[in-house]
PDB file of C-alpha atoms in Angstrom:
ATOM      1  CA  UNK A  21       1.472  12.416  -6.462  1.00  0.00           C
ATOM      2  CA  UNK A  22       0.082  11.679 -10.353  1.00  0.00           C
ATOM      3  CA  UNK A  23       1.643   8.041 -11.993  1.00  0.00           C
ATOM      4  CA  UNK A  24       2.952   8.774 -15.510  1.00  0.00           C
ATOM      5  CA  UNK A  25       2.941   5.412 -17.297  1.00  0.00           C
ATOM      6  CA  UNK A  26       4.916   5.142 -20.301  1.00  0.00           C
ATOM      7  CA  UNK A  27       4.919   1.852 -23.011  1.00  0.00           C
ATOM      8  CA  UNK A  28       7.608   1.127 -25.588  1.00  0.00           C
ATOM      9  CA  UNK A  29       8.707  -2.076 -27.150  1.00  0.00           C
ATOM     10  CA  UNK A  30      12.054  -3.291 -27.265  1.00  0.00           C
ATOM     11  CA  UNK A  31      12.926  -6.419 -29.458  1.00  0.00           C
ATOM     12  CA  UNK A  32      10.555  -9.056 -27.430  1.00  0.00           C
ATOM     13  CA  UNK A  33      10.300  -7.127 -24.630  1.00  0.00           C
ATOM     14  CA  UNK A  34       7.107  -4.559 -23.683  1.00  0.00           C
ATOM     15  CA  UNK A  35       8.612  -2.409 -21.622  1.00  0.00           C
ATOM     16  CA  UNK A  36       6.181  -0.539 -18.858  1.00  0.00           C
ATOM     17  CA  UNK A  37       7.754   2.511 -17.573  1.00  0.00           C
ATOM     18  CA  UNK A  38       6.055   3.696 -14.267  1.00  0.00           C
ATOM     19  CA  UNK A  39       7.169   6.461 -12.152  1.00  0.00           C
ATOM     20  CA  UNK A  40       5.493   8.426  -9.514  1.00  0.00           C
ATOM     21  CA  UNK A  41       2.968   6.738  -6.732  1.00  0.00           C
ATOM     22  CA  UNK A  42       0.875   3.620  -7.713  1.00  0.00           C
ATOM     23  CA  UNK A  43      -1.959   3.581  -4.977  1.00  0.00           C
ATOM     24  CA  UNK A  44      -5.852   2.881  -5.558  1.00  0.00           C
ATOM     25  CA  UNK A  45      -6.176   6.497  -7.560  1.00  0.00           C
ATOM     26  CA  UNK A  46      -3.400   5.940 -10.269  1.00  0.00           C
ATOM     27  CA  UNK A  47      -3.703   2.179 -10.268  1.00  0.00           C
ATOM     28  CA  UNK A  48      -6.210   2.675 -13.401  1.00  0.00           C
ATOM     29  CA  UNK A  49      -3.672   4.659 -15.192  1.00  0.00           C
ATOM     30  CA  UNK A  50      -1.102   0.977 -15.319  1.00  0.00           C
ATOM     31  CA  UNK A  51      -3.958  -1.236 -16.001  1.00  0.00           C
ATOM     32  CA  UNK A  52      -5.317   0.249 -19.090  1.00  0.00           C
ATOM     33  CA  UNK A  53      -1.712   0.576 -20.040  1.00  0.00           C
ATOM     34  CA  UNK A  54      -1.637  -3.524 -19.257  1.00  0.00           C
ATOM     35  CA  UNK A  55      -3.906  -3.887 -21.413  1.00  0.00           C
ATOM     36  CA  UNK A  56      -2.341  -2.197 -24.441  1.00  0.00           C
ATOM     37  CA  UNK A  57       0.575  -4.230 -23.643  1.00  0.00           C
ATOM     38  CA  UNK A  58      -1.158  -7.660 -23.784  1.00  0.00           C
ATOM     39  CA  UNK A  59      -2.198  -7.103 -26.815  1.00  0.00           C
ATOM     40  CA  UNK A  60       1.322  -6.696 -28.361  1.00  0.00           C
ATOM     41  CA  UNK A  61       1.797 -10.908 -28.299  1.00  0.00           C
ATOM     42  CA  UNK A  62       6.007  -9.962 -26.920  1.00  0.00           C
ATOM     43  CA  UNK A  63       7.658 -12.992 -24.416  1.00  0.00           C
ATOM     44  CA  UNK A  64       8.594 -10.844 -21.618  1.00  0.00           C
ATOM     45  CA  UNK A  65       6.642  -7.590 -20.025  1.00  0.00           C
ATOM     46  CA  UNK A  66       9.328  -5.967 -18.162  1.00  0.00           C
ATOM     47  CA  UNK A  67       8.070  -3.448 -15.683  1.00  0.00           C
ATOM     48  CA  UNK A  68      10.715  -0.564 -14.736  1.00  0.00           C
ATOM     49  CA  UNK A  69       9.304   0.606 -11.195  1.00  0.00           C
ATOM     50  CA  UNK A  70      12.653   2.570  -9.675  1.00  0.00           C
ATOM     51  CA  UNK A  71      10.916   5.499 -10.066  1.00  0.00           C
ATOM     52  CA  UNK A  72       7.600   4.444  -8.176  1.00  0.00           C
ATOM     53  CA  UNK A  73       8.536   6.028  -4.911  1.00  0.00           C
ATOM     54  CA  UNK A  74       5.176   4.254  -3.118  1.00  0.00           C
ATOM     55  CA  UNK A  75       3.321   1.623  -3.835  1.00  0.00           C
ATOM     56  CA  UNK A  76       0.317   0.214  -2.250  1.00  0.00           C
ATOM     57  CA  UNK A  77      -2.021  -3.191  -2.216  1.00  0.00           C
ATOM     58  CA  UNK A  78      -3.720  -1.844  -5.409  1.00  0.00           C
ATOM     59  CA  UNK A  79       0.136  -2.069  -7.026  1.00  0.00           C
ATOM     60  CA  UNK A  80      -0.146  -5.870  -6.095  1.00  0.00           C
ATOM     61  CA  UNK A  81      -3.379  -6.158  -8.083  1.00  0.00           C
ATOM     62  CA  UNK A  82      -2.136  -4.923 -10.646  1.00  0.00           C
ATOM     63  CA  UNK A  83       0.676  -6.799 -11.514  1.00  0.00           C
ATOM     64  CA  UNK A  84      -1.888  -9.654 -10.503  1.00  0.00           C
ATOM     65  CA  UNK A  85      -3.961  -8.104 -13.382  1.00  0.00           C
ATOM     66  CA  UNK A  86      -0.905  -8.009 -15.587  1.00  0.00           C
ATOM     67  CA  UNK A  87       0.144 -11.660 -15.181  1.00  0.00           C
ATOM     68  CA  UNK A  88      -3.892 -12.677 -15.664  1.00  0.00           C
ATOM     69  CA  UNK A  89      -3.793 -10.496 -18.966  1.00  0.00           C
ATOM     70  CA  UNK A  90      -0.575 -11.609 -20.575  1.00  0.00           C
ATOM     71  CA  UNK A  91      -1.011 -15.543 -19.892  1.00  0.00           C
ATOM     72  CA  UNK A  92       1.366 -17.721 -18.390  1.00  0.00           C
ATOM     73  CA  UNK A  93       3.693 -18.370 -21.149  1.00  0.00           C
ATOM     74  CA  UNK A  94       4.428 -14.890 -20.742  1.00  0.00           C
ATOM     75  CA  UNK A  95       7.445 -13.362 -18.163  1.00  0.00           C
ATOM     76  CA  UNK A  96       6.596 -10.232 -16.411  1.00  0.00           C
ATOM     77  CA  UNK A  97       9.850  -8.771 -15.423  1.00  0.00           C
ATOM     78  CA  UNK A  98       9.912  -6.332 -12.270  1.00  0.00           C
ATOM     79  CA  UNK A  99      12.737  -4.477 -12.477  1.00  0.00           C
ATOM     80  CA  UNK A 100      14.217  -1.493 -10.300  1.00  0.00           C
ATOM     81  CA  UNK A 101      11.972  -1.864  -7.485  1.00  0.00           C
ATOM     82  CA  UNK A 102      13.385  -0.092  -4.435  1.00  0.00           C
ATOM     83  CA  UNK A 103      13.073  -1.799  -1.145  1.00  0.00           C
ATOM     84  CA  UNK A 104       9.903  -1.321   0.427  1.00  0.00           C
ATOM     85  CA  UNK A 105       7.773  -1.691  -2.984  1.00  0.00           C
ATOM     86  CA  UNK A 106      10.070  -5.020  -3.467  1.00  0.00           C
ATOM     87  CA  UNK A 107       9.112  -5.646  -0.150  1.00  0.00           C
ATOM     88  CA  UNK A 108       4.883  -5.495  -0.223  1.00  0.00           C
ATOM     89  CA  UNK A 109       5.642  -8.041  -3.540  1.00  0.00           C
ATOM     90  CA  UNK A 110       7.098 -10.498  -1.452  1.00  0.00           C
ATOM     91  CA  UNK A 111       5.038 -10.642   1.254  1.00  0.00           C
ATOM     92  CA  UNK A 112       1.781 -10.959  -1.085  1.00  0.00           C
ATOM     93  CA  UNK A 113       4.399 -14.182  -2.301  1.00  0.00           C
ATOM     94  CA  UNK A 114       3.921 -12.519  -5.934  1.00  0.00           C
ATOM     95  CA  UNK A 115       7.936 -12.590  -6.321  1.00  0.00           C
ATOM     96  CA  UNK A 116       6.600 -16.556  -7.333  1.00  0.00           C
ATOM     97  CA  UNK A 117       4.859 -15.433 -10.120  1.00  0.00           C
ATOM     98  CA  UNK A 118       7.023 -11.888 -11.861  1.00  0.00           C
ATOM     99  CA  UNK A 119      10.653 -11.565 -11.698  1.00  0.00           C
ATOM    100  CA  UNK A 120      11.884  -9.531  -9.105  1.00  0.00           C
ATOM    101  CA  UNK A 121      15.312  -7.934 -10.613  1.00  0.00           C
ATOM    102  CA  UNK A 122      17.431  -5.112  -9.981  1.00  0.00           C
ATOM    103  CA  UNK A 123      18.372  -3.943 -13.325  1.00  0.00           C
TER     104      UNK A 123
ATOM    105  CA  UNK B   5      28.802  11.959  10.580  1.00  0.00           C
ATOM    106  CA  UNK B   6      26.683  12.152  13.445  1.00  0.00           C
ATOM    107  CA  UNK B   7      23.077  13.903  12.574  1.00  0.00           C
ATOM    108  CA  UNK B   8      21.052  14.929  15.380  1.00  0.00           C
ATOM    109  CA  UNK B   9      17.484  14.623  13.969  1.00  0.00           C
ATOM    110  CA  UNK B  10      15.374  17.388  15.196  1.00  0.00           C
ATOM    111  CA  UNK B  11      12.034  15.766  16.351  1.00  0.00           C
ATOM    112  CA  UNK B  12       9.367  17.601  18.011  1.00  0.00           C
ATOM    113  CA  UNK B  13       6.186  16.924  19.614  1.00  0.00           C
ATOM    114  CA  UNK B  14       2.929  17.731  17.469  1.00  0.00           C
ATOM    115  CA  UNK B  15      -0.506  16.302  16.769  1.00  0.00           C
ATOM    116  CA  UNK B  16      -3.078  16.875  13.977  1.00  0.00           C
ATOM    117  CA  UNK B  17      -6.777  15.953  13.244  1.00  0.00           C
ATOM    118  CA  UNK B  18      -7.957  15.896   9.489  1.00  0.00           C
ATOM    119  CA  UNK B  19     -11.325  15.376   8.651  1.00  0.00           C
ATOM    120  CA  UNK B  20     -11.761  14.307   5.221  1.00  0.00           C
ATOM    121  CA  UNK B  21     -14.936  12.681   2.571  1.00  0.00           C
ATOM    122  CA  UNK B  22     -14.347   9.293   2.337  1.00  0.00           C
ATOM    123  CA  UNK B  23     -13.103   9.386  -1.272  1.00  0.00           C
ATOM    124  CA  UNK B  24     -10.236   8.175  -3.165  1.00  0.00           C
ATOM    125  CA  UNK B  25      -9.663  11.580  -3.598  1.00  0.00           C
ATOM    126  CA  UNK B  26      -8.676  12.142   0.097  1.00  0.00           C
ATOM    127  CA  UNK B  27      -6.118   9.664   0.338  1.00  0.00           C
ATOM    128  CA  UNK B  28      -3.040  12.439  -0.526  1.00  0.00           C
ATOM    129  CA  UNK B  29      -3.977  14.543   1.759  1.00  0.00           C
ATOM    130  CA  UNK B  30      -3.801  11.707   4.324  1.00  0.00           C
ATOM    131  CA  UNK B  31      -0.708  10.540   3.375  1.00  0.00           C
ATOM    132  CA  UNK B  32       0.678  13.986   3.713  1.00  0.00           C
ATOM    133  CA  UNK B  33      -0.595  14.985   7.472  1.00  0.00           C
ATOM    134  CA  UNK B  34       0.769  11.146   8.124  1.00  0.00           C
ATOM    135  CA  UNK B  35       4.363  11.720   6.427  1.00  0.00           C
ATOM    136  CA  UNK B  36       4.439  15.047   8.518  1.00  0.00           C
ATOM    137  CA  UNK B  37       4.301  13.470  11.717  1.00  0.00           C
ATOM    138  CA  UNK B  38       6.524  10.967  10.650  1.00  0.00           C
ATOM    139  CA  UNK B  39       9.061  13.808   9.749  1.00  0.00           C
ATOM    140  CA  UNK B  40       8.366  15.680  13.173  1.00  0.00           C
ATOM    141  CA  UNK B  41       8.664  12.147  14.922  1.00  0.00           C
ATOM    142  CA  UNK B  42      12.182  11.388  13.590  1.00  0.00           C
ATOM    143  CA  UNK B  43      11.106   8.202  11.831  1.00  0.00           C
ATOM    144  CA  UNK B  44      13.470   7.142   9.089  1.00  0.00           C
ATOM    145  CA  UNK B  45      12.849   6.364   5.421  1.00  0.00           C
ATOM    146  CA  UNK B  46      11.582   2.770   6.579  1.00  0.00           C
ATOM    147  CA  UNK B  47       9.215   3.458   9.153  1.00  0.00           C
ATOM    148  CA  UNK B  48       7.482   6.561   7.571  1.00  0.00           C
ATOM    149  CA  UNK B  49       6.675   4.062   4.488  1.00  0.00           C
ATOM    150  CA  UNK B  50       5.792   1.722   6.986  1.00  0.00           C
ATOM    151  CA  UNK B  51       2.708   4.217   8.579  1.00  0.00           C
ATOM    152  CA  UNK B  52       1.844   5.709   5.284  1.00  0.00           C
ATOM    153  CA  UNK B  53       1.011   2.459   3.953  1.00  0.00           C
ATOM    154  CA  UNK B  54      -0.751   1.070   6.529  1.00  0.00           C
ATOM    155  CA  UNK B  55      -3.219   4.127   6.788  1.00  0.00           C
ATOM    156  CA  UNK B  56      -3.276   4.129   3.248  1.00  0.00           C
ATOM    157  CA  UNK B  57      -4.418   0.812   2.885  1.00  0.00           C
ATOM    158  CA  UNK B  58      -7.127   1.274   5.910  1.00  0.00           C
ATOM    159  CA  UNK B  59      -7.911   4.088   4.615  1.00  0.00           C
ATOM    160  CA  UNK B  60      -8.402   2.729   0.775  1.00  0.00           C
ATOM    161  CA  UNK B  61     -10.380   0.039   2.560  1.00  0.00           C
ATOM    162  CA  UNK B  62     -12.914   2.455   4.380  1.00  0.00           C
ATOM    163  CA  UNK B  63     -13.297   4.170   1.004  1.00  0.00           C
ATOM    164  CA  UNK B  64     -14.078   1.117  -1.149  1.00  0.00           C
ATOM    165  CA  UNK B  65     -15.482  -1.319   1.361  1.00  0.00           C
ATOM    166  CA  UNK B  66     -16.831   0.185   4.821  1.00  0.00           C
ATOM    167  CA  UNK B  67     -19.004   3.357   2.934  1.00  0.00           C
ATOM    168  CA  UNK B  68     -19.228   1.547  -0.419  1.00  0.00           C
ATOM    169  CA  UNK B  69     -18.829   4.236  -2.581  1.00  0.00           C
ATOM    170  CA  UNK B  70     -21.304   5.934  -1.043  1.00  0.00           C
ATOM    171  CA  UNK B  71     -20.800   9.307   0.886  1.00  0.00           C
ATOM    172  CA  UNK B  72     -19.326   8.902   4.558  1.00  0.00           C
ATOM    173  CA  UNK B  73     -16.531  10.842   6.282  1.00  0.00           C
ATOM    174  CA  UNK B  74     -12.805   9.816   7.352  1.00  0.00           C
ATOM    175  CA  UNK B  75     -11.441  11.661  10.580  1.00  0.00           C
ATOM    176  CA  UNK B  76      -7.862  10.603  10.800  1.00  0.00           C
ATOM    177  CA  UNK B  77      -5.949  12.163  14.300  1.00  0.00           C
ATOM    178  CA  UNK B  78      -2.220  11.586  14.392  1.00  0.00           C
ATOM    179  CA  UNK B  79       0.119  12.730  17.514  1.00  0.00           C
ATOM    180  CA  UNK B  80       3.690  12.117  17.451  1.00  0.00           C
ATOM    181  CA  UNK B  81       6.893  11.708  19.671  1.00  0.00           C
ATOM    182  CA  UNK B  82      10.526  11.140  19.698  1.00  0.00           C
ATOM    183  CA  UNK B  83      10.484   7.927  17.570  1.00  0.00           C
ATOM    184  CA  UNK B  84       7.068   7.213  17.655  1.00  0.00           C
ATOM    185  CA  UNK B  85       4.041   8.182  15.414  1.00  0.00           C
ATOM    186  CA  UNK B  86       0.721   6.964  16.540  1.00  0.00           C
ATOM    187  CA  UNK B  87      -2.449   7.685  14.136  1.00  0.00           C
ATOM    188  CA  UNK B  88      -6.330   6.918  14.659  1.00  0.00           C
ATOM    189  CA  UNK B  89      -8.766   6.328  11.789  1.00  0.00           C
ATOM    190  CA  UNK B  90     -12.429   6.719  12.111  1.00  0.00           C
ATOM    191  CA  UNK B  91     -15.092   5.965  10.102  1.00  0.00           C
ATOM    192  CA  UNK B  92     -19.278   5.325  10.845  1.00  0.00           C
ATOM    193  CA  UNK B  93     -19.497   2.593   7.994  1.00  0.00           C
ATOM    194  CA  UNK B  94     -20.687  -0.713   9.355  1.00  0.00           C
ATOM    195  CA  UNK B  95     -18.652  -2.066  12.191  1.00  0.00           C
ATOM    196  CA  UNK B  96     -15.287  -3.774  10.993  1.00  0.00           C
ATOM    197  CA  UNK B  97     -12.461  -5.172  12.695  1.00  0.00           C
ATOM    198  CA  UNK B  98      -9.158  -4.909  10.618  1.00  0.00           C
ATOM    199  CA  UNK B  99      -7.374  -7.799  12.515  1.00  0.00           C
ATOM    200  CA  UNK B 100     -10.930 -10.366  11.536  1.00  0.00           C
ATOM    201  CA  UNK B 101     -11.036  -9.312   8.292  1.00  0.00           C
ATOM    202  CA  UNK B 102      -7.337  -9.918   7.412  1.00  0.00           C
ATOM    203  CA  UNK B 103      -6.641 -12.221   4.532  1.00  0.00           C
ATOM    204  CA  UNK B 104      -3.015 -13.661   3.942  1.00  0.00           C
ATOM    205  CA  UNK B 105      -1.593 -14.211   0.820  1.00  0.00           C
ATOM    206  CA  UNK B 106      -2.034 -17.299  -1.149  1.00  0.00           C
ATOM    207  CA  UNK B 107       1.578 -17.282  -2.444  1.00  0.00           C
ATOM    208  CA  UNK B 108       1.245 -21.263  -3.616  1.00  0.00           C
ATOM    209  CA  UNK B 109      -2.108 -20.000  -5.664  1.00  0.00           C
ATOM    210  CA  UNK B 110      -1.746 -19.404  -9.529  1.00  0.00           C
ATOM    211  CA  UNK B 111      -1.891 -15.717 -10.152  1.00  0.00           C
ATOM    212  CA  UNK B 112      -5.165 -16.266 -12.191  1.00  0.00           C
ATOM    213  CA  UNK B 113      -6.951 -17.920  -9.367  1.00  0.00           C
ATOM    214  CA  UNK B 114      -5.871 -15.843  -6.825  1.00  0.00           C
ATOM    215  CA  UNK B 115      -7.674 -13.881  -4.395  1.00  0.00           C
ATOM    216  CA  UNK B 116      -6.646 -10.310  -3.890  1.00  0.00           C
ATOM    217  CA  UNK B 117      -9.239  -8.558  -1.369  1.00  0.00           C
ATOM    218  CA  UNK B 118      -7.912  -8.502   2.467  1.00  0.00           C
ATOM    219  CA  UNK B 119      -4.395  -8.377   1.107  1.00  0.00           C
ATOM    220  CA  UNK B 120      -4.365  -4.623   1.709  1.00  0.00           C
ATOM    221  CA  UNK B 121      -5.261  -4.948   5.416  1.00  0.00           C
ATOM    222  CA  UNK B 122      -2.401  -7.954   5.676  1.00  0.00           C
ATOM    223  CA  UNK B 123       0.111  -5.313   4.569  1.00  0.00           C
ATOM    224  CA  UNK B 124      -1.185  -2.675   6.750  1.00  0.00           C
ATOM    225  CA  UNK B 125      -1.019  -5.000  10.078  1.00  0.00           C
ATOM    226  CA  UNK B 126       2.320  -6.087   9.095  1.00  0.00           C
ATOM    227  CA  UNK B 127       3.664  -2.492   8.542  1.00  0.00           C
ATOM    228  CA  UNK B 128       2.571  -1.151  12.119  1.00  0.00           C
ATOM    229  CA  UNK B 129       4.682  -2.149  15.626  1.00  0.00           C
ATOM    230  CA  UNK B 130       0.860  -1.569  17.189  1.00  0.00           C
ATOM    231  CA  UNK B 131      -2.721  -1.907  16.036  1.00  0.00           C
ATOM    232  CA  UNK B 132      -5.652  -1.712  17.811  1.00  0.00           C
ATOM    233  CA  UNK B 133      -9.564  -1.764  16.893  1.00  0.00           C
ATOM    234  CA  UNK B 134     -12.549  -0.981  19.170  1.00  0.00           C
ATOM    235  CA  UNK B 135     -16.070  -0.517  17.702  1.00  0.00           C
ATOM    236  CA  UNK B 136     -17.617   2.917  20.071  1.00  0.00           C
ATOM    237  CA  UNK B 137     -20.489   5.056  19.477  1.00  0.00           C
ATOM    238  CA  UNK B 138     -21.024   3.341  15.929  1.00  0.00           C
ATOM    239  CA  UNK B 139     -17.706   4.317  14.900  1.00  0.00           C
ATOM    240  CA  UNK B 140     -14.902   2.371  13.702  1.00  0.00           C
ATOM    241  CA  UNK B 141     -11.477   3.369  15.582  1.00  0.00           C
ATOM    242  CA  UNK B 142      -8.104   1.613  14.831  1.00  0.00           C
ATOM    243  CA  UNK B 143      -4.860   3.125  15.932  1.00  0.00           C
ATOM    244  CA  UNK B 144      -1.717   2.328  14.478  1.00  0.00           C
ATOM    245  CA  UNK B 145       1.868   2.908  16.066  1.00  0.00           C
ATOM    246  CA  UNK B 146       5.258   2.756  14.186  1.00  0.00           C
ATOM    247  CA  UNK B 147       8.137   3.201  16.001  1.00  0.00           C
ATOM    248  CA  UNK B 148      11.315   4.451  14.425  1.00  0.00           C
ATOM    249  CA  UNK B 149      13.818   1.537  13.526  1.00  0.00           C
ATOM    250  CA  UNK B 150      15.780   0.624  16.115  1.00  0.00           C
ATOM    251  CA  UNK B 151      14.354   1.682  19.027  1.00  0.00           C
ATOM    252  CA  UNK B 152      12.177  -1.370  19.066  1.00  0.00           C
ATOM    253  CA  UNK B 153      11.842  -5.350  17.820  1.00  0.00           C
ATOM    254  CA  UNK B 154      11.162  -5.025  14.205  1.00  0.00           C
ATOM    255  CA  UNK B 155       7.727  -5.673  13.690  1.00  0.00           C
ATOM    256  CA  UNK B 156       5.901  -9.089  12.761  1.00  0.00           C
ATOM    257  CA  UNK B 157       6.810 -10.368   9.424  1.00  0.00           C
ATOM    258  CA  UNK B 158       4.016 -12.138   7.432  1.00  0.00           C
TER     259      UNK B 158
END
């Protein structure tokens, strides 16, 4: 099943829309998308994943990508995440680095 | 509301080029046995993503990039879906090659190979590897939830 990545920004928030399945063949699609949003300088990258029905290891890397791209002083929301992609995030222990939130 | 869930025995062999590619149609003959098997929401996530993530790992790691071929054999039962992946890149053993997650590492400095294969051991109630004929075999088992101890948490 095809990703379909959307970007908007709202007040000081980049806002990453994601829905479909992020695996190692639509992972691409979300990083180049990562990298339009690091370049739009906002505090907070919030992530809306409650329509990713699947994600897999190459997810992980890419919000490992995201964090790298941003900085630190930058938040990276995760939010909507049903339970088995919130699951995979915690047991890479990335839930330490992005916010893990329900809405 | 008590729903019988219609399971039924039924096994299926998929040969497929070791490409990124191939992984849907993977995932699809594995999420049919789940449904056939009975497995819930949990556990059929549970054995897609660990053959996913073998399977990812095959494609980008055992072959290289290069050309090679996946066979992927699947049989399933009342509650229980058990799936074999086979590859002829250079011998590999899953459970050695298993990196755990550095959650106290900074995200920049972090490592990110082998987490796949953590994820995939962690999702499956079996796993077992044996290196035959210059072939790489691991079988997975998920059982459905309940009818066994969950399985081993990270």
């Amino acid at each position: 099943m095809p990703l379909s990545v959307s970007l908007s920004i709202e007040g000081d928030t980049t806002v990453i829309e994601l829905e479909g399945e992020l695996d190692a063949k639509t992972a691409p699609d979300f990083h180049q998308t990562i990298e339009k949003a690091a370049g739009h300088g906002t505090s907070t990258v919030e992530i809306r994943m409650a329509g990713v029905g699947y994600m897999a290891s190459a997810g992980l890397r890419s919000l490992v990508f995201a964090q790298q791209k941003v900085g630190e002083h930058v938040t990276i929301k995760v939010v909507g995440a049903i339970e088995p992609v919130a699951r995979t995030i915690r047991t890479a222990g990335l839930d330490r680095s992005v916010v893990l939130s329900d809405d | 509301m008590d729903e019988a869930v219609k399971t039924a025995r039924m096994s299926a062999e998929l040969h497929v080029p070791a490409t990124l590619g191939a992984l849907g149609d993977i995932a699809a003959l594995v999420l049919r046995l789940a449904g056939s098997a009975g497995l819930g929401k949990g556990a059929s996530y549970r054995i897609r993503l660990a053959v996913d993530e073998l399977a990812t790992n095959i494609v980008m790691h055992g072959y290289r990039g290069g050309d090679g071929r996946i066979t992927v054999r699947g049989r399933s039962g009342p509650g229980r879906v058990q799936i074999s992946i086979e590859d002829r890149a250079p011998a590999f053993d899953p459970v050695q090659g298993r990196l755990p997650p550095e959650p106290h590492t900074a995200p920049e400095r972090r490592r990110i190979g082998g987490l796949g294969i953590h994820l995939a051991l962690t999702s499956v109630d079996e796993f077992d590897y044996v290196r035959r004929d210059g072939r790489n075999i691991s079988t997975l088992t998920v059982m459905a939830e309940g009818t066994d101890p969950c399985p081993p948490r990270p």
